[in-house]
Short mmCIF file of C-alpha atoms and ligand atoms in Angstrom, two decimals:
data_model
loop_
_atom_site.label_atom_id
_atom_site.label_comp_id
_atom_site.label_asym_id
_atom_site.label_seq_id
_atom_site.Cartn_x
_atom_site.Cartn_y
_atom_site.Cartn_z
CA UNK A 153 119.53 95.38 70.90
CA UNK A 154 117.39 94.68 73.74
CA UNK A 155 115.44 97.79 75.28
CA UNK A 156 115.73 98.02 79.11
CA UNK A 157 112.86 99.19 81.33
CA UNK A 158 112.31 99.74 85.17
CA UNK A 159 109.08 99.36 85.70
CA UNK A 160 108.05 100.88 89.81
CA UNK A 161 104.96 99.56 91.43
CA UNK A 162 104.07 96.21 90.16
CA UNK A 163 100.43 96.49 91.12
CA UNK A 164 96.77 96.09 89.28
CA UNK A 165 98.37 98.32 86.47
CA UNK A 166 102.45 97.84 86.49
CA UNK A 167 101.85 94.10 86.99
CA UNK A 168 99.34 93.87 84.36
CA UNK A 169 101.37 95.89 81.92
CA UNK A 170 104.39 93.87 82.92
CA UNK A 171 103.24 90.34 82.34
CA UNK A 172 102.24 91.18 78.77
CA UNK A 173 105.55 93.18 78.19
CA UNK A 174 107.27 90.05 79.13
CA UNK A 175 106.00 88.11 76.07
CA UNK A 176 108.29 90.24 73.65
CA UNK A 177 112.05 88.97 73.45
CA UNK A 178 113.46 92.15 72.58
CA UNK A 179 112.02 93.80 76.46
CA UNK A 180 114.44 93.26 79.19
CA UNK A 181 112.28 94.26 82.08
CA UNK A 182 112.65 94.66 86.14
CA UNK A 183 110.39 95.48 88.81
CA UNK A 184 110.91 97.90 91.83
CA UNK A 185 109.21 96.48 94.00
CA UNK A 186 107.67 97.48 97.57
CA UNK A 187 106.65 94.62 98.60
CA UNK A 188 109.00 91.38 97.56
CA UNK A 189 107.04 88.47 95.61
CA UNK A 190 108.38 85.32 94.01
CA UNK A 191 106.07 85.18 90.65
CA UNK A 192 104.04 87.97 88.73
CA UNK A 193 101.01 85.68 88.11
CA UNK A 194 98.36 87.90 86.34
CA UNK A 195 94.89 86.18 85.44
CA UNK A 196 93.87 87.14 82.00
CA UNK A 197 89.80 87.73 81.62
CA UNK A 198 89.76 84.08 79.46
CA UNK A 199 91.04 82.49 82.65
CA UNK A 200 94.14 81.87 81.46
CA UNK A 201 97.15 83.50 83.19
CA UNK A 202 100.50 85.19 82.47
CA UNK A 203 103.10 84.22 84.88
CA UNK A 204 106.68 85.41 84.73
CA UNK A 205 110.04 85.96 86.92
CA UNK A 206 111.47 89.21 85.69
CA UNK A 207 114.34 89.90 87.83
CA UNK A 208 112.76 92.36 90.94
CA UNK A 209 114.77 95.12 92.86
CA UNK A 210 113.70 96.05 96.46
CA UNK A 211 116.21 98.21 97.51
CA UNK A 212 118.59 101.10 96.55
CA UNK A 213 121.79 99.71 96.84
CA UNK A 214 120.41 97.00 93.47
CA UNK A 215 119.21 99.63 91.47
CA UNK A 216 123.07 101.25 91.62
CA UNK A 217 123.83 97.90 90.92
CA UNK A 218 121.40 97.72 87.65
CA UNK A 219 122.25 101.01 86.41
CA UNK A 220 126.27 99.88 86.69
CA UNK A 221 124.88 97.76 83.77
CA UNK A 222 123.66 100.31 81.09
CA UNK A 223 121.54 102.95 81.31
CA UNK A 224 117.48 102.15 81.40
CA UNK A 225 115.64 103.49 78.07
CA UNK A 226 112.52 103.54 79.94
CA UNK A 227 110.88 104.07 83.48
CA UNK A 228 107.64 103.03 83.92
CA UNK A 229 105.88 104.70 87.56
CA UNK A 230 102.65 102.66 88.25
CA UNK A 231 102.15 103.51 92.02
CA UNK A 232 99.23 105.22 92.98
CA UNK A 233 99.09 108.79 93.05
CA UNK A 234 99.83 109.78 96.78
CA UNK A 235 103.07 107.50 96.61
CA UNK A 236 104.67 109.96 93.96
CA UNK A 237 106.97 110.78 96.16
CA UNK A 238 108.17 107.41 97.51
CA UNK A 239 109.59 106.81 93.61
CA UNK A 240 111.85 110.04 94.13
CA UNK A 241 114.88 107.80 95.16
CA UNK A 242 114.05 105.00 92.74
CA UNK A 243 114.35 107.98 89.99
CA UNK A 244 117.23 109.86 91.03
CA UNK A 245 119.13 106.27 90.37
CA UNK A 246 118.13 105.35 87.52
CA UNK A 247 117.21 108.43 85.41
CA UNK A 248 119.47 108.66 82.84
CA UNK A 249 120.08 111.47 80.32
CA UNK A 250 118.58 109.69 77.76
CA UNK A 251 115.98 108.05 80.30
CA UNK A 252 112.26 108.22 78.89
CA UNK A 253 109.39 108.10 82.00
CA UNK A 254 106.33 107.30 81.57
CA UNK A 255 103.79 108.10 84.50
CA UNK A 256 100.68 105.31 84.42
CA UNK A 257 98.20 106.63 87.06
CA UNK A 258 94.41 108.47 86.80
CA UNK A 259 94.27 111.83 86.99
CA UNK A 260 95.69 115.13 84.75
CA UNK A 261 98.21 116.16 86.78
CA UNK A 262 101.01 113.18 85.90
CA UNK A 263 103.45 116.45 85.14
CA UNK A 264 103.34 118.82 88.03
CA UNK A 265 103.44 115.79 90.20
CA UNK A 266 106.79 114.02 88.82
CA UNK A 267 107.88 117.94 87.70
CA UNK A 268 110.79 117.97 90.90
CA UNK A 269 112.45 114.39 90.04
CA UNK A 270 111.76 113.95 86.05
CA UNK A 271 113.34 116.69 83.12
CA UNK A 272 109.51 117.53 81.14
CA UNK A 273 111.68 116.34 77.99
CA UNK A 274 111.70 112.47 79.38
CA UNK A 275 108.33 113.12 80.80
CA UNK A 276 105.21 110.87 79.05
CA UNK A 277 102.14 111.13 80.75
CA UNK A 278 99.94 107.60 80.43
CA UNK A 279 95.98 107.71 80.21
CA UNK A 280 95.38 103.76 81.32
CA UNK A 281 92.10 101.99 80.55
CA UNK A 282 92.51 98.67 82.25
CA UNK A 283 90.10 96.77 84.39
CA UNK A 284 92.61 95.39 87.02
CA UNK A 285 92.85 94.44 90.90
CA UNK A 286 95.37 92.68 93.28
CA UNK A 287 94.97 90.12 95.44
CA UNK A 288 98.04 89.39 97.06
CA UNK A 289 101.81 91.11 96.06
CA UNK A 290 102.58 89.70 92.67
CA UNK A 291 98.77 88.23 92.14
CA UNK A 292 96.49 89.83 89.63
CA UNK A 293 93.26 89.51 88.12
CA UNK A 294 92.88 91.44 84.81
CA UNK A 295 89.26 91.81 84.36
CA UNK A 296 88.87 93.01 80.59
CA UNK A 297 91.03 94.94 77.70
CA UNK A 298 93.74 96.76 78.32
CA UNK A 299 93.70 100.34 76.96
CA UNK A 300 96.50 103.16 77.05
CA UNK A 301 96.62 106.13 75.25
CA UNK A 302 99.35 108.97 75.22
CA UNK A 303 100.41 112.38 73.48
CA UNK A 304 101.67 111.98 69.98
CA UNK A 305 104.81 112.92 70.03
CA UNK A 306 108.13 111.45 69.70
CA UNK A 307 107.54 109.84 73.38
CA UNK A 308 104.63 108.62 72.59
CA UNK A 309 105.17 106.87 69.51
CA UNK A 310 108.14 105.13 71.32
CA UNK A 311 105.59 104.20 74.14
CA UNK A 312 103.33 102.32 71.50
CA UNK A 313 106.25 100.59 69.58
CA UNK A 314 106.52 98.75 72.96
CA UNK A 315 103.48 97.48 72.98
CA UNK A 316 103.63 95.96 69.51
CA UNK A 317 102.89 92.56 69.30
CA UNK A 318 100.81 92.62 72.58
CA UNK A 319 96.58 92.26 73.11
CA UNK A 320 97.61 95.98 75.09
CA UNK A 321 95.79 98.44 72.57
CA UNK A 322 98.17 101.36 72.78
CA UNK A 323 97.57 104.58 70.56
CA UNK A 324 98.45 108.12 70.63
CA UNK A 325 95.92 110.63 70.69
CA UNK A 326 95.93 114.03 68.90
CA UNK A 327 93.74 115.68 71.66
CA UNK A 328 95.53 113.83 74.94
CA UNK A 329 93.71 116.58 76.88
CA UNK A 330 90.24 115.68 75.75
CA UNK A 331 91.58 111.87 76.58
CA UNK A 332 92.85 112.46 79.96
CA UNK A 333 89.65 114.81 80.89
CA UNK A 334 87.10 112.67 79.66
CA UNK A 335 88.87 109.36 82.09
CA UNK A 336 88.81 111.70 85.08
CA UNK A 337 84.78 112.60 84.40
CA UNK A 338 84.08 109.48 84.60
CA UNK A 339 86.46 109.03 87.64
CA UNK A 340 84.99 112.25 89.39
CA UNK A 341 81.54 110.77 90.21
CA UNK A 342 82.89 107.66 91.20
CA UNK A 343 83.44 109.02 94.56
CA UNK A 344 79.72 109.47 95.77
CA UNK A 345 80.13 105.77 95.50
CA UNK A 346 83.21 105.65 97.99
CA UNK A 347 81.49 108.05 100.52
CA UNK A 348 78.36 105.98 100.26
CA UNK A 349 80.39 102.37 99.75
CA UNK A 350 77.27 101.41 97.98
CA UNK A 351 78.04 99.78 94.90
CA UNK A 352 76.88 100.91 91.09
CA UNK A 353 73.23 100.45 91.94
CA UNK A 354 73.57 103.90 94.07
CA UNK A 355 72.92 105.34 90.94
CA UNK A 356 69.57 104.30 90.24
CA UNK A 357 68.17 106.34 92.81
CA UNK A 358 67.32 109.28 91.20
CA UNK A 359 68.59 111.97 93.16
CA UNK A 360 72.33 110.35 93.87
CA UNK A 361 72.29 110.22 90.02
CA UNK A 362 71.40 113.94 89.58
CA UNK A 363 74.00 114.57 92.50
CA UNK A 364 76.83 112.49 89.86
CA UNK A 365 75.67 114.39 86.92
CA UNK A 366 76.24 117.46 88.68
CA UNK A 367 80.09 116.52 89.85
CA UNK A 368 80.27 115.41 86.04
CA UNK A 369 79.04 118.59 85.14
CA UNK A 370 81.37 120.63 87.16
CA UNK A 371 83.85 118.08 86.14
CA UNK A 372 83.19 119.16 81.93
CA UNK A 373 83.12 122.78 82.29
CA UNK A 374 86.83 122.65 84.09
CA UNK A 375 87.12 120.52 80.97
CA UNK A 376 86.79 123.20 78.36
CA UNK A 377 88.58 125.53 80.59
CA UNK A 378 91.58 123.46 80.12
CA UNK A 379 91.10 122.93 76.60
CA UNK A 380 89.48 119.39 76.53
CA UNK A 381 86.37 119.26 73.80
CA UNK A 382 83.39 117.48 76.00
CA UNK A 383 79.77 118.55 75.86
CA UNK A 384 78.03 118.35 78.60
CA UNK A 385 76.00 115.65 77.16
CA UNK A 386 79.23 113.41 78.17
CA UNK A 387 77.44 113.19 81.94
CA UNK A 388 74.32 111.41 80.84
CA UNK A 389 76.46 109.10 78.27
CA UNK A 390 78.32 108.73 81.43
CA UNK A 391 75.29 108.08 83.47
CA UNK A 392 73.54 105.71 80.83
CA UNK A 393 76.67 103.46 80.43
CA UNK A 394 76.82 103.37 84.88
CA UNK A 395 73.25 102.33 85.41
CA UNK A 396 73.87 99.34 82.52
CA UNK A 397 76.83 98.21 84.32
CA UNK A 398 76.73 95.57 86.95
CA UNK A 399 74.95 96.13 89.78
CA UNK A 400 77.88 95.47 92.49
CA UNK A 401 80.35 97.05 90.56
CA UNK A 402 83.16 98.67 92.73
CA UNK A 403 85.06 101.77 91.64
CA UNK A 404 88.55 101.70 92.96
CA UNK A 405 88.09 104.76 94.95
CA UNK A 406 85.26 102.89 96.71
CA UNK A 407 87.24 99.19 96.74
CA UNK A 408 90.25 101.51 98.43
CA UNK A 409 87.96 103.10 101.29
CA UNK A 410 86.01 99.56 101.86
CA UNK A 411 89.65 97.71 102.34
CA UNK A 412 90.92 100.48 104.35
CA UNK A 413 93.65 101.83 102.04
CA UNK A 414 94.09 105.58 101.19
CA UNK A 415 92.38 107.01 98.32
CA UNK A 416 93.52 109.21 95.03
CA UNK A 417 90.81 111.97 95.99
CA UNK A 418 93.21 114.50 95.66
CA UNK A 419 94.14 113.63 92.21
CA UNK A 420 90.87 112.96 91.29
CA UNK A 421 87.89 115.44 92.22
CA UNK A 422 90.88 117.42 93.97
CA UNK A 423 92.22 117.88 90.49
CA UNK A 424 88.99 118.90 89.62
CA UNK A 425 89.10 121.69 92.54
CA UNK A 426 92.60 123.17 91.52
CA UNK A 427 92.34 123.48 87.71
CA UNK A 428 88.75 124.99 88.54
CA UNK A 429 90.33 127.58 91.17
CA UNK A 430 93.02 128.42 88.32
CA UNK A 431 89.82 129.46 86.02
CA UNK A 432 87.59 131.32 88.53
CA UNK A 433 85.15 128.01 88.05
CA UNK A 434 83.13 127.05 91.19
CA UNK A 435 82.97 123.40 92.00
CA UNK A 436 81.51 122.90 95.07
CA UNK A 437 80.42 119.67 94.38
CA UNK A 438 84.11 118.04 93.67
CA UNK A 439 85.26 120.15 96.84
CA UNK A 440 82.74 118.35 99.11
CA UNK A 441 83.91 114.99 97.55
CA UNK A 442 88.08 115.75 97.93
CA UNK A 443 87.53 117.64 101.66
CA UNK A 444 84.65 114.62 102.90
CA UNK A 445 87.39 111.69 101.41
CA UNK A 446 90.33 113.12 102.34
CA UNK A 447 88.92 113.37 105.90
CA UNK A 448 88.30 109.61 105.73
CA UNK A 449 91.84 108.58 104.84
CA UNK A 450 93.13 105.94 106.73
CA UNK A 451 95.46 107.31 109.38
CA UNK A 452 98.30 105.19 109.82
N1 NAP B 182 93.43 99.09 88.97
C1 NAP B 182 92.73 99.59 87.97
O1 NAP B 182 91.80 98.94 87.47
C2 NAP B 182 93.09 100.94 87.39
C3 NAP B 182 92.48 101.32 86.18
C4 NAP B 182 92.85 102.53 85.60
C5 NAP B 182 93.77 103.36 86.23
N2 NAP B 182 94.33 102.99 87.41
C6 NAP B 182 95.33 103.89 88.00
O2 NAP B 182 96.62 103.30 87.87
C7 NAP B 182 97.47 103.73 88.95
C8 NAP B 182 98.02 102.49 89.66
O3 NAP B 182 96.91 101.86 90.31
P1 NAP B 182 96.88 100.32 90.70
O4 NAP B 182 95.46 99.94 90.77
O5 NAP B 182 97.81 99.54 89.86
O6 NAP B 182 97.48 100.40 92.19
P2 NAP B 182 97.98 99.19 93.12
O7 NAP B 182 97.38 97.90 92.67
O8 NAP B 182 97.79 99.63 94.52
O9 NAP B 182 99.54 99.11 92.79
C9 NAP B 182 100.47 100.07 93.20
C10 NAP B 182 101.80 99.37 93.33
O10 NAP B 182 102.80 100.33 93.62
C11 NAP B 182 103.66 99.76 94.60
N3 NAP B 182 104.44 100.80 95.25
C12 NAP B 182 104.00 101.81 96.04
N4 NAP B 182 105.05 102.57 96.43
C13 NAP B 182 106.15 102.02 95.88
C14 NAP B 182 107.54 102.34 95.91
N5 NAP B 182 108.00 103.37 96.61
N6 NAP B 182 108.40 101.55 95.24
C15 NAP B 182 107.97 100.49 94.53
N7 NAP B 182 106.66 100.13 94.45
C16 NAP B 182 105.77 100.89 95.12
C17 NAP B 182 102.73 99.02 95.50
O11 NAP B 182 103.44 98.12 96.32
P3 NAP B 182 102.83 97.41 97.65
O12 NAP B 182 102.62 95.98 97.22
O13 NAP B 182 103.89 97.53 98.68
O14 NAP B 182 101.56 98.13 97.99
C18 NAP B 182 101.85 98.33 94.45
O15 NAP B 182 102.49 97.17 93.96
C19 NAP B 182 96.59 104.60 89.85
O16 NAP B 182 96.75 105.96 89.53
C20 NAP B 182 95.16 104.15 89.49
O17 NAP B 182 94.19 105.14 89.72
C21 NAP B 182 94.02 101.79 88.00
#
């Protein structure tokens, strides 16, 4: 029996995640898309590609159409964070009762975000690891492994099973908190980079890397509040494995703000801010961060 997913936003991460999904027989997959495209075509690091026609939806009135045909066993959400809400309608059509969803985006709060369209029992929340960008609708480049990670529970271990088969390494994790909280330390300094759209090599001047060590820091002891295990010797781990990277690398916070597309600041460092205000933790520094990016969105 084949196992139907939806998969909404084909982007960097849904696209990626698609293409290699589409190698395994048993998947029936379609794409909501935003944006029509003929072809997935996602360039694999070796410089080989994966290039598939899974059948696409663009509109309402198609997904009424697809659920007519049996219910979906999984939703997959891969939009960024600030288009939760534009997946509402996608979800009230084809949720089912039996419907799992699994939310793919950076950040801790994949729960309270979907919490007013998606039951918390069909809920999985998706750490994803995965080097990715787009360069047109339907166009990829996948830059290195894949990675996702998710609680282990019964939704979880499904999740995996999917990804059987597949170079995707997909694992549950015992301490999901301690997963999730340890991406979005990493994320959190990434936006000095965006406000300064200066590459990696910001950090090797000394005082913008004490300034990232100290949203990292901030970043940990939220952390701990919330029940994730880091030390705070995670920053300079953090810090080291930056300043070896390349040179021009581009987080996607900063790749977003130099293109001229919105930003996730509010569910990264902004994350940061709430979960912090919840435990009577200052963190000035992610405050500056979310309140100086979010006055830098785009306004369209
Ligand atoms: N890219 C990476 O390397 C990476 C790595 C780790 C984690 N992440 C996280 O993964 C999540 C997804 O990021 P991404 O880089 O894949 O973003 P992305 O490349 O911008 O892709 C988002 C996709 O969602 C689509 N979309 C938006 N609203 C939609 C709607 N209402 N219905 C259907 N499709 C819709 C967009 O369509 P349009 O074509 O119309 O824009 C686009 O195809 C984010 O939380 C990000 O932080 C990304």
């Amino acid at each position: 029996m084949s196992i139907r997913i939806a998969l909404i936003g084909p982007g960097a991460i849904g696209g990626t995640l698609a293409a290699h999904l589409l190698s395994r027989p048993e998947i029936d997959l379609t794409i909501i898309a935003r944006t029509p495209f003929d072809q997935l075509r996602v360039e694999q690091p070796d410089g080989s590609a994966l290039v598939g026609t899974p059948p696409f939806l663009t509109t309402l009135d198609a997904a009424s159409a697809a659920t007519a045909a049996g219910p979906f066993d999984w939703i997959f959400v891969a939009v960024k964070a600030y288009d939760a809400a534009a997946t509402a309608p996608w979800l009230a059509a084809l949720l089912g009762p039996s419907t799992r969803v699994a939310i793919i985006q950076n950040g801790v709060e994949h729960r309270e975000r979907f919490a007013p369209w998606v039951p918390a029992s069909q809920l999985l929340p998706v750490m994803v690891d995965l080097p990715a960008e787009r360069t047109a609708p339907g166009r990829i480049r996948q830059r290195g492994p894949g990675l996702v990670r998710v609680p282990a529970d019964d939704l979880g271990h499904a999740f995996v099973a999917l990804f059987a088969g597949t170079p995707i390494d997909a694992a549950t994790s015992d301490d999901f908190t301690t997963v999730l909280w340890r991406k979005l330390t990493i994320n959190s300094h990434g936006a000095i980079n965006a406000l300064l759209l200066r590459p990696n090599r910001a950090l090797q001047t000394p005082a913008i890397a004490e300034l990232a060590r100290a949203i990292m820091l901030e970043t940990i002891a939220v952390a701990r509040a919330e029940g994730a295990r880091l030390d705070d010797a995670l920053a300079d781990t953090i810090l080291d494995s930056a300043l070896r990277a390349a040179p021009d690398g581009v987080n996607s916070l900063h790749a977003d703000r130099a293109a001229g597309r919105r930003m996730e600041a509010s569910a990264r460092n902004g994350a940061v801010v709430r979960a912090g205000l919840r435990h009577g933790i200052p963190t000035p520094f992610n405050l500056m961060a979310t309140t100086l990016l979010e006055a830098l969105q785009p306004t369209d």
